Amino acid sequence: MSFDLAAYLADRRRAVDEALERYLPAKDAPPATIHEAMRYSVFAGGKRLRPILAIGGAEAVGGTMERVLPTACALELIHTYSLIHDDLPAMDDDDYRRGRLTNHKVFGEAIAILAGDALLTLAFGLLAEHASIEVVREVAWAAGTFGMIGGQVVDIQSEGKSVDAETLEYIHRHKTAALIRASLVSGAMLAGASPPALTAIREAGTHLGLAFQIVDDILDVEGSLEELGKTAGKDRRKKKATYPEHFGLETSRLKAKALIEDAKAALLSLGSPAEPIRALADFIFQRKS
Ligand code: GRG
């Protein structure tokens, strides 16, 4: 029987949402505005891809979802903080995210900045309490200036310029791929993965992360506000460095597909427990939102 990814995603997403519900401060806990703003963006929908990858990373090496749930939630909180800040007028200046108005459109810029800061702070609090020091380090590097923030800096500095393929790959590997890889790796680390298993997971995460961002670039060209939950076509209007702009749509699709196959090949040595991540790899390529 083939693996039922839809059921797997629905089950893991429910568990992640229930845990997030527990970890986020109550909407009416004072000062209520900030807690409402945090919850507004976290519970606006979202695929929960990073937490599910953390769970899949653990399960691939014999671990359990329960052990990694707080870390999985921390990764989603960091991701949500990056979306809130990325949407600010000083950055991408977006009105829609996850199918609703962006955080600053509802709560104002000051609260949106603080909501992002608060989610990041809460995430590291959760990691400190429930993860290992190795995982805290992994996530900190992935989210920081040698990871996501570094990629965002080069992305912003490249707007309106024609960048070479190396810079484009640098942006994508850092802005997006670093946190995706850290998600898989953190789950596997907490589950006590052996060094060879961790190497395989790290390699798969590197390929998956880059493929994810290339597909994101393609969706920005081909998708709509209804499908994506955010304004489509923004990359072109903002003259962003993207794969379709640099290589064309068809070559970008081929590159993403090759990366997905590389990721699946890296996971072969882990056998059937890695089946959910292999199915997730295909999902990343086929997704429409
Ligand atoms: C502001 C520090 C800082 C970093 C911003 C990741 C990032 C860097 C910005 C997010 C904006 C963006 C569109 C990034 C490209 C790919 C990406 C992360 C898309 C959104 O991720 P999904 O599709 O979103 O997993 P959901 O809503 O499903 O969780």
PDB file of N, CA and C in Angstrom, residues 144-155 157-158 163-178 210 213 243:
ATOM      1  N   GLY A 144      20.089  32.924  11.988  1.00  0.00           N
ATOM      2  CA  GLY A 144      20.889  34.145  12.159  1.00  0.00           C
ATOM      3  C   GLY A 144      21.531  34.680  10.895  1.00  0.00           C
ATOM      4  N   THR A 145      22.600  35.450  11.099  1.00  0.00           N
ATOM      5  CA  THR A 145      23.205  36.175   9.971  1.00  0.00           C
ATOM      6  C   THR A 145      23.972  35.267   9.017  1.00  0.00           C
ATOM      7  N   PHE A 146      24.265  34.032   9.442  1.00  0.00           N
ATOM      8  CA  PHE A 146      24.891  33.083   8.514  1.00  0.00           C
ATOM      9  C   PHE A 146      23.837  32.139   7.930  1.00  0.00           C
ATOM     10  N   GLY A 147      22.567  32.465   8.195  1.00  0.00           N
ATOM     11  CA  GLY A 147      21.449  31.681   7.683  1.00  0.00           C
ATOM     12  C   GLY A 147      20.381  32.625   7.156  1.00  0.00           C
ATOM     13  N   MET A 148      19.165  32.494   7.725  1.00  0.00           N
ATOM     14  CA  MET A 148      18.001  33.208   7.192  1.00  0.00           C
ATOM     15  C   MET A 148      18.196  34.734   7.111  1.00  0.00           C
ATOM     16  N   ILE A 149      18.682  35.336   8.180  1.00  0.00           N
ATOM     17  CA  ILE A 149      18.834  36.799   8.152  1.00  0.00           C
ATOM     18  C   ILE A 149      19.883  37.201   7.113  1.00  0.00           C
ATOM     19  N   GLY A 150      20.977  36.442   7.033  1.00  0.00           N
ATOM     20  CA  GLY A 150      22.000  36.729   6.022  1.00  0.00           C
ATOM     21  C   GLY A 150      21.416  36.683   4.618  1.00  0.00           C
ATOM     22  N   GLY A 151      20.609  35.673   4.342  1.00  0.00           N
ATOM     23  CA  GLY A 151      19.986  35.541   3.018  1.00  0.00           C
ATOM     24  C   GLY A 151      19.045  36.699   2.731  1.00  0.00           C
ATOM     25  N   GLN A 152      18.312  37.095   3.762  1.00  0.00           N
ATOM     26  CA  GLN A 152      17.358  38.213   3.590  1.00  0.00           C
ATOM     27  C   GLN A 152      18.114  39.514   3.289  1.00  0.00           C
ATOM     28  N   VAL A 153      19.264  39.701   3.942  1.00  0.00           N
ATOM     29  CA  VAL A 153      20.064  40.912   3.706  1.00  0.00           C
ATOM     30  C   VAL A 153      20.505  40.970   2.243  1.00  0.00           C
ATOM     31  N   VAL A 154      21.063  39.857   1.749  1.00  0.00           N
ATOM     32  CA  VAL A 154      21.551  39.852   0.357  1.00  0.00           C
ATOM     33  C   VAL A 154      20.377  39.965  -0.619  1.00  0.00           C
ATOM     34  N   ASP A 155      19.243  39.363  -0.257  1.00  0.00           N
ATOM     35  CA  ASP A 155      18.034  39.464  -1.089  1.00  0.00           C
ATOM     36  C   ASP A 155      17.637  40.936  -1.246  1.00  0.00           C
ATOM     37  N   GLN A 157      19.455  43.591  -0.719  1.00  0.00           N
ATOM     38  CA  GLN A 157      20.492  44.364  -1.404  1.00  0.00           C
ATOM     39  C   GLN A 157      20.549  44.060  -2.900  1.00  0.00           C
ATOM     40  N   SER A 158      19.946  42.942  -3.314  1.00  0.00           N
ATOM     41  CA  SER A 158      19.996  42.555  -4.732  1.00  0.00           C
ATOM     42  C   SER A 158      18.793  43.048  -5.526  1.00  0.00           C
ATOM     43  N   VAL A 163      21.705  39.772 -10.689  1.00  0.00           N
ATOM     44  CA  VAL A 163      22.694  39.043  -9.880  1.00  0.00           C
ATOM     45  C   VAL A 163      23.139  37.782 -10.623  1.00  0.00           C
ATOM     46  N   ASP A 164      24.343  37.307 -10.306  1.00  0.00           N
ATOM     47  CA  ASP A 164      24.804  36.077 -10.958  1.00  0.00           C
ATOM     48  C   ASP A 164      24.186  34.858 -10.247  1.00  0.00           C
ATOM     49  N   ALA A 165      24.336  33.691 -10.887  1.00  0.00           N
ATOM     50  CA  ALA A 165      23.697  32.470 -10.371  1.00  0.00           C
ATOM     51  C   ALA A 165      24.200  32.131  -8.972  1.00  0.00           C
ATOM     52  N   GLU A 166      25.458  32.462  -8.717  1.00  0.00           N
ATOM     53  CA  GLU A 166      26.042  32.141  -7.401  1.00  0.00           C
ATOM     54  C   GLU A 166      25.368  32.944  -6.286  1.00  0.00           C
ATOM     55  N   THR A 167      25.134  34.238  -6.563  1.00  0.00           N
ATOM     56  CA  THR A 167      24.471  35.086  -5.550  1.00  0.00           C
ATOM     57  C   THR A 167      23.023  34.638  -5.357  1.00  0.00           C
ATOM     58  N   LEU A 168      22.378  34.308  -6.458  1.00  0.00           N
ATOM     59  CA  LEU A 168      20.994  33.829  -6.391  1.00  0.00           C
ATOM     60  C   LEU A 168      20.908  32.584  -5.509  1.00  0.00           C
ATOM     61  N   GLU A 169      21.826  31.658  -5.735  1.00  0.00           N
ATOM     62  CA  GLU A 169      21.812  30.423  -4.938  1.00  0.00           C
ATOM     63  C   GLU A 169      22.124  30.735  -3.473  1.00  0.00           C
ATOM     64  N   TYR A 170      23.039  31.681  -3.248  1.00  0.00           N
ATOM     65  CA  TYR A 170      23.364  32.076  -1.865  1.00  0.00           C
ATOM     66  C   TYR A 170      22.094  32.573  -1.157  1.00  0.00           C
ATOM     67  N   ILE A 171      21.356  33.450  -1.837  1.00  0.00           N
ATOM     68  CA  ILE A 171      20.132  34.016  -1.228  1.00  0.00           C
ATOM     69  C   ILE A 171      19.171  32.888  -0.852  1.00  0.00           C
ATOM     70  N   HIS A 172      18.906  32.003  -1.793  1.00  0.00           N
ATOM     71  CA  HIS A 172      17.909  30.952  -1.559  1.00  0.00           C
ATOM     72  C   HIS A 172      18.372  29.962  -0.487  1.00  0.00           C
ATOM     73  N   ARG A 173      19.659  29.613  -0.544  1.00  0.00           N
ATOM     74  CA  ARG A 173      20.158  28.642   0.446  1.00  0.00           C
ATOM     75  C   ARG A 173      20.111  29.209   1.858  1.00  0.00           C
ATOM     76  N   HIS A 174      20.278  30.519   1.972  1.00  0.00           N
ATOM     77  CA  HIS A 174      20.307  31.118   3.312  1.00  0.00           C
ATOM     78  C   HIS A 174      18.938  31.591   3.760  1.00  0.00           C
ATOM     79  N   LYS A 175      18.247  32.330   2.904  1.00  0.00           N
ATOM     80  CA  LYS A 175      16.954  32.922   3.296  1.00  0.00           C
ATOM     81  C   LYS A 175      15.936  31.846   3.669  1.00  0.00           C
ATOM     82  N   THR A 176      15.887  30.790   2.907  1.00  0.00           N
ATOM     83  CA  THR A 176      14.825  29.797   3.080  1.00  0.00           C
ATOM     84  C   THR A 176      15.337  28.403   3.452  1.00  0.00           C
ATOM     85  N   ALA A 177      16.378  27.952   2.730  1.00  0.00           N
ATOM     86  CA  ALA A 177      16.795  26.555   2.882  1.00  0.00           C
ATOM     87  C   ALA A 177      17.388  26.268   4.261  1.00  0.00           C
ATOM     88  N   ALA A 178      18.068  27.262   4.854  1.00  0.00           N
ATOM     89  CA  ALA A 178      18.750  27.008   6.128  1.00  0.00           C
ATOM     90  C   ALA A 178      17.763  26.546   7.208  1.00  0.00           C
ATOM     91  N   LEU A 210      16.495  24.179  -0.891  1.00  0.00           N
ATOM     92  CA  LEU A 210      16.688  24.959  -2.126  1.00  0.00           C
ATOM     93  C   LEU A 210      15.530  24.691  -3.091  1.00  0.00           C
ATOM     94  N   GLN A 213      12.453  26.774  -2.238  1.00  0.00           N
ATOM     95  CA  GLN A 213      12.471  28.186  -2.628  1.00  0.00           C
ATOM     96  C   GLN A 213      12.352  28.362  -4.146  1.00  0.00           C
ATOM     97  N   TYR A 243      14.816  32.344  -9.498  1.00  0.00           N
ATOM     98  CA  TYR A 243      15.237  31.326 -10.479  1.00  0.00           C
ATOM     99  C   TYR A 243      14.526  31.509 -11.826  1.00  0.00           C
TER     100      TYR A 243
END
